[in-house]
CSV table of C-alpha atoms in Angstrom, one decimal:
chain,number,residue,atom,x,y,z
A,1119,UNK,CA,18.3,11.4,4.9
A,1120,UNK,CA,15.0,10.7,3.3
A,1121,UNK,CA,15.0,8.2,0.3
A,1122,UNK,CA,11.9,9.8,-1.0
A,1123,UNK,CA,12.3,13.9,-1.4
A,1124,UNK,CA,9.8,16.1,-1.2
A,1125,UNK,CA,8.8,19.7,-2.3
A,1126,UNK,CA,8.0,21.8,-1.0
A,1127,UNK,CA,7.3,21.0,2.1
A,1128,UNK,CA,4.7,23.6,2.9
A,1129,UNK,CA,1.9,25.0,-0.1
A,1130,UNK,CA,-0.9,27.6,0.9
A,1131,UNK,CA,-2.9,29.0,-2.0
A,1132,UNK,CA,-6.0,29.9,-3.2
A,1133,UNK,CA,-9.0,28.1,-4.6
A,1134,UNK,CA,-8.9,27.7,-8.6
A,1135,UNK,CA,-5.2,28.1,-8.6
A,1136,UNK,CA,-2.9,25.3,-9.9
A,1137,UNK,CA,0.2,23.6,-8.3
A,1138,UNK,CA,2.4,20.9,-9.0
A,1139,UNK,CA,4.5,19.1,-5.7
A,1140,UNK,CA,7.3,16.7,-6.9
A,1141,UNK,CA,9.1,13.7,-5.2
A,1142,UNK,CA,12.6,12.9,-6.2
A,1143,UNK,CA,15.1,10.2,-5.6
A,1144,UNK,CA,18.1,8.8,-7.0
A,1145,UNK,CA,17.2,5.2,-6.6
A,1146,UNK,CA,15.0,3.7,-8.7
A,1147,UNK,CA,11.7,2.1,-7.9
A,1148,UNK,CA,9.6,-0.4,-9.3
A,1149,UNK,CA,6.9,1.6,-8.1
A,1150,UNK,CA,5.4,5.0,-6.8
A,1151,UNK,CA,2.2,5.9,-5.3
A,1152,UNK,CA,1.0,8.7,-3.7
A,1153,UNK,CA,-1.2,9.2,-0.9
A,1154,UNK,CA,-3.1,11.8,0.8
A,1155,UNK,CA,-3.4,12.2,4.7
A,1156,UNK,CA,-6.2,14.2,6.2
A,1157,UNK,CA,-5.8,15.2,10.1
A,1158,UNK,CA,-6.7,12.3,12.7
A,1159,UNK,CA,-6.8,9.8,9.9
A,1160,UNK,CA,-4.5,7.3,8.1
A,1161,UNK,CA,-2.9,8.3,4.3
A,1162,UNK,CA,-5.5,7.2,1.7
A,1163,UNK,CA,-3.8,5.7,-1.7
A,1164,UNK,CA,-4.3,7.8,-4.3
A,1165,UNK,CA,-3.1,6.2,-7.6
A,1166,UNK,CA,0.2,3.7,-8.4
A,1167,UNK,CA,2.6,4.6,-11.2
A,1168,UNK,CA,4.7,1.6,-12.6
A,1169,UNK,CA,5.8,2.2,-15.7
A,1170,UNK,CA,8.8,5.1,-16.3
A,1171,UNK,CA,6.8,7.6,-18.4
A,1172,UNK,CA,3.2,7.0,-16.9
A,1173,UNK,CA,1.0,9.4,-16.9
A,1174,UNK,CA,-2.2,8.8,-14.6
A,1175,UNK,CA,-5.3,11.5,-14.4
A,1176,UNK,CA,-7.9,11.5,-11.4
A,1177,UNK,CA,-10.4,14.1,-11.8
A,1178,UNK,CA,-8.5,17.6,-11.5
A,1179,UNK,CA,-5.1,15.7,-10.0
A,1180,UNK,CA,-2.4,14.7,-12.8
A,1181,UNK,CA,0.2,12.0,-11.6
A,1182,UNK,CA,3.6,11.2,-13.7
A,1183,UNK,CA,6.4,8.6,-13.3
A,1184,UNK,CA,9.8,10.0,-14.6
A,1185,UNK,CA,11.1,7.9,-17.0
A,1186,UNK,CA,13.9,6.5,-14.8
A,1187,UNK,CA,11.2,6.1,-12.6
A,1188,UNK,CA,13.2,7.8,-9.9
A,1189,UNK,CA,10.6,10.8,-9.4
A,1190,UNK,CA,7.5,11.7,-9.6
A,1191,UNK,CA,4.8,15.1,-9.9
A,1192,UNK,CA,1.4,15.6,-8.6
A,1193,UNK,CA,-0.4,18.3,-10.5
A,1194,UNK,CA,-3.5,19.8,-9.0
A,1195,UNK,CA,-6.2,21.8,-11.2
A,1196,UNK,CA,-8.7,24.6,-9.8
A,1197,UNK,CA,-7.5,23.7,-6.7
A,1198,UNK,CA,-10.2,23.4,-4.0
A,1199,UNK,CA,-10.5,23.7,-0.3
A,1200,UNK,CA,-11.8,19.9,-0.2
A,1201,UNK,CA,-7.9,19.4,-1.7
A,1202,UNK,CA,-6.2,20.0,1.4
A,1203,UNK,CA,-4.1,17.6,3.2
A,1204,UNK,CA,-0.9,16.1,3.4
A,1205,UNK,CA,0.6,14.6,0.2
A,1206,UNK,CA,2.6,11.7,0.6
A,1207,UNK,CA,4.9,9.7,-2.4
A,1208,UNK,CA,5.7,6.2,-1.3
A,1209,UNK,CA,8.4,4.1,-3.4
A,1210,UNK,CA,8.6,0.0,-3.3
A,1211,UNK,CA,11.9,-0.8,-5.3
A,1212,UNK,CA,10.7,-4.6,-5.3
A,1213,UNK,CA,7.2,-6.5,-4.3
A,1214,UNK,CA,9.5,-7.8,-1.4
A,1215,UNK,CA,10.7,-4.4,-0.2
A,1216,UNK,CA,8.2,-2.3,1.6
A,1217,UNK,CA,7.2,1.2,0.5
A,1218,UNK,CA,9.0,4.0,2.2
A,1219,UNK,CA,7.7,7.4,2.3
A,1220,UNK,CA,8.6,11.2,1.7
A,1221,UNK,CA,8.3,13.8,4.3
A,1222,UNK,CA,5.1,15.0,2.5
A,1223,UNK,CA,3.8,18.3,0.9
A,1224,UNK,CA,1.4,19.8,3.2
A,1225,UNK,CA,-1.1,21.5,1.5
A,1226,UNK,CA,-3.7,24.0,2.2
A,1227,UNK,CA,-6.4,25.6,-0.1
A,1228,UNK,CA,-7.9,28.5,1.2
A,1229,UNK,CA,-11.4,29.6,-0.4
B,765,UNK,CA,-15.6,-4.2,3.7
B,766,UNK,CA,-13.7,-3.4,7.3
B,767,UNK,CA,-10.4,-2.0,6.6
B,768,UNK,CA,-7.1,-2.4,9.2
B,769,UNK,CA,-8.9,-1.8,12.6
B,770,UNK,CA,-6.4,-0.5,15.1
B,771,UNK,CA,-6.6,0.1,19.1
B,772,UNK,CA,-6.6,2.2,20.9
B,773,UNK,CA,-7.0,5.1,19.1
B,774,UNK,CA,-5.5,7.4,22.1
B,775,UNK,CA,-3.7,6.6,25.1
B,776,UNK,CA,-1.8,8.5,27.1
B,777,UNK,CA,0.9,7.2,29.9
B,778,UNK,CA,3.5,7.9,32.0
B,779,UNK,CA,7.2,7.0,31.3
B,780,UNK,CA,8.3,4.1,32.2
B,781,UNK,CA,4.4,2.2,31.6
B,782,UNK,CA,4.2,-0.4,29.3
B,783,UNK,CA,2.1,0.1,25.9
B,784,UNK,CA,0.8,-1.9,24.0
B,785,UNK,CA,-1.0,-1.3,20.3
B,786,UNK,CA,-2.6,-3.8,18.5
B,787,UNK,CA,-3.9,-4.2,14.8
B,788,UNK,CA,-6.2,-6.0,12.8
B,789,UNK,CA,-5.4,-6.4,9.1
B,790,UNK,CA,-8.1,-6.5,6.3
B,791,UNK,CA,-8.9,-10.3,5.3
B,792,UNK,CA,-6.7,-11.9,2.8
B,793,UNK,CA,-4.2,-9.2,3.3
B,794,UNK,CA,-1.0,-11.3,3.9
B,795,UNK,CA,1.5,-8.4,4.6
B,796,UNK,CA,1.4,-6.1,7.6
B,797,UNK,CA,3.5,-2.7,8.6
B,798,UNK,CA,4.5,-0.8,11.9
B,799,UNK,CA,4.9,2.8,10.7
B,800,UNK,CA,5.1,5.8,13.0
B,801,UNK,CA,4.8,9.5,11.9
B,802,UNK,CA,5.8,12.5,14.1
B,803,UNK,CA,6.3,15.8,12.5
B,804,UNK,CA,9.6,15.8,12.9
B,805,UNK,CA,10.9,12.4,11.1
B,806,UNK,CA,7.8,12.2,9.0
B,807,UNK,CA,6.3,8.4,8.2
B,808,UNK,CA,8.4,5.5,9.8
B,809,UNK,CA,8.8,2.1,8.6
B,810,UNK,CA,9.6,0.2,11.8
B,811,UNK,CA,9.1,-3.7,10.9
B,812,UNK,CA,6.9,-5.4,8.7
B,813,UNK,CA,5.8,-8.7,8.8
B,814,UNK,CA,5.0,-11.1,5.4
B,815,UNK,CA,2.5,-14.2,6.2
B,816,UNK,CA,3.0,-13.2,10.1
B,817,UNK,CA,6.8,-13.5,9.8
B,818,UNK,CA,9.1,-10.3,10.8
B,819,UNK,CA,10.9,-9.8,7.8
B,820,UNK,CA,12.3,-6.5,8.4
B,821,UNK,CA,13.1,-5.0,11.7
B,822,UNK,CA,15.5,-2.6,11.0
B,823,UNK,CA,13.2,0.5,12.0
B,824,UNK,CA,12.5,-0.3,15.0
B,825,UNK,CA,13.9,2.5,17.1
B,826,UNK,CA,15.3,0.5,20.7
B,827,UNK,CA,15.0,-3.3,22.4
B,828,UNK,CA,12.3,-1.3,24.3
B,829,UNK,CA,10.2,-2.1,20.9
B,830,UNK,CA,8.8,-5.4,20.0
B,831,UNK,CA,6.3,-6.6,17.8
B,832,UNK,CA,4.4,-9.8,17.1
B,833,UNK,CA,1.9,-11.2,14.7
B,834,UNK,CA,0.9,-14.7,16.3
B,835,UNK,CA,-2.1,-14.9,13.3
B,836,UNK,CA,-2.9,-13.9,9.9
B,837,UNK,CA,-5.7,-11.4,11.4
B,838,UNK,CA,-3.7,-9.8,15.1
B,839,UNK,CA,-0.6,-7.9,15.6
B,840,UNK,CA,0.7,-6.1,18.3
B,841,UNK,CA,3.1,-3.4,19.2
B,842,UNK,CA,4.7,-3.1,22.1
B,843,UNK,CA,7.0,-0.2,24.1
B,844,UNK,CA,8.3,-1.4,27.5
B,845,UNK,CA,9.1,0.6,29.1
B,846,UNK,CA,7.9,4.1,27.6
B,847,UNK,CA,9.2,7.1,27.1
B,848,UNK,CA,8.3,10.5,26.1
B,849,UNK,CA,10.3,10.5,22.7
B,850,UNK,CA,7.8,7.5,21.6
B,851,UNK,CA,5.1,10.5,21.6
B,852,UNK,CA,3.5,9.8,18.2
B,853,UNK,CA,1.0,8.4,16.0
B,854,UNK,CA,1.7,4.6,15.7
B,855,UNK,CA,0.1,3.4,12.1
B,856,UNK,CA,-0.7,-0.3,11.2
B,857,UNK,CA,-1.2,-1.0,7.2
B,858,UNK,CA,-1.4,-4.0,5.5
B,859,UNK,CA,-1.2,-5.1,1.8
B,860,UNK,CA,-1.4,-8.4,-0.1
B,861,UNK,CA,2.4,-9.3,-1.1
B,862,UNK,CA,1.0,-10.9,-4.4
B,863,UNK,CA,0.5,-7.5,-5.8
B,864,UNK,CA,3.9,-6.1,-7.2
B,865,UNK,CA,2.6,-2.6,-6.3
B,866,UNK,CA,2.9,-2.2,-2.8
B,867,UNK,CA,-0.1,-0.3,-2.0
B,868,UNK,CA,-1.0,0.3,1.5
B,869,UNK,CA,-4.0,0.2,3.2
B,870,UNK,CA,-4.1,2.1,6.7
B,871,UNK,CA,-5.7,2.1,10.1
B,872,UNK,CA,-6.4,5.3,11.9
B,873,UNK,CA,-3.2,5.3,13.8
B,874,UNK,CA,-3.2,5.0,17.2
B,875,UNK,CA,-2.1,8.4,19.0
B,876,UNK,CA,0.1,7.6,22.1
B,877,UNK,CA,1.4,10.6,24.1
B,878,UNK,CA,3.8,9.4,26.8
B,879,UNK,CA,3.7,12.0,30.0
């Protein structure tokens, strides 16, 4: 059983379409990061949520903390074929407890 | 700025060979983690290691897996002997502890296919 759950597992859509992956949990975490993976390479942080409510913006990708911070939502604008990859959320309940990770949302933009 | 080096980045055996993987951290990093991804079980937390002291072993899968960090800058992993259920890509991040984050930072993995 995964601490850290993902969905959906699989996304394939089309460029300049939006889509929102979510990671859920019922333990709490101090907090929540998300990464993305490309093939043949390690996950690459992506932001770090901390505070139960947050709401982060990277260019066209929207991250938000639940306010329990048990769970978490990427939100992708205009998706683009650049966007694809494996999306990872990562939970540390404590700076002395290492990050665990979800399955992922695999995610592939076609043009 | 070099980020966590890891080798090799492929290897390829026979069961019952001995592997070792090995890992350099980035500088001033004090924490370091052993993950392995396969598609099946996803990303794997199999020990990690806090100013070069195991903390957390829990992961790791068998006694044929053991892992060292003698320095703040080299760690190793180690499968003796191997078999073909350790096919996977073996990943060595590290992180500085001080931070009450947790962010990662990741090698390149290191792909091991056991025949």
């Amino acid at each position: 059983t995964q601490l850290l759950e993902q969905s959906p597992q699989f996304l394939s859509i089309q460029e300049g379409e939006n889509l929102t992956v979510y990671c859920n949990s019922s333990s709490v975490f101090s907090s929540l990061q998300w990464y993305r993976q490309e093939p043949g390479e390690g996950p690459v942080l992506l932001v770090t949520v901390v505070t139960g409510g947050e709401v982060k913006k990277l260019k066209r990708l929207t991250f938000q903390f639940g306010d329990a911070r048990k769970d978490s939502s990427l939100h992708i604008t205009a998706a683009q074929p650049g966007d694809t990859g494996l999306y990872l959320c990562a939970g540390a309940q404590s700076p002395v407890i290492p990050v665990r990770f979800g399955a992922g949302t695999r995610l592939t933009v076609k043009p | 700025d070099a980020g966590v080096i890891q080798s090799p980045r492929h290897e390829v055996t026979e069961m019952g060979q001995e592997v070792t993987l090995r890992c350099k951290p980035i500088s001033g990093h004090n924490s370091l983690f052993w993950y392995r991804q396969t598609m099946m079980r996803g990303l794997e937390l199999l020990i990690y290691f806090n100013n070069n002291v195991p903390i957390d072993d829990s992961g790791m899968p068998e006694d044929r897996f053991s892992a060292k960090m003698p320095n703040a800058s080299f760690s190793t992993l180690k499968i003796q002997p191997s078999e073909p259920r350790d096919s996977a890509v073996y990943f060595c991040a590290s992180s500085y502890a001080g931070l009450n984050t947790g962010e990662l930072f990741f090698g390149e993995g290191s792909r091991l296919t056991v025949l």
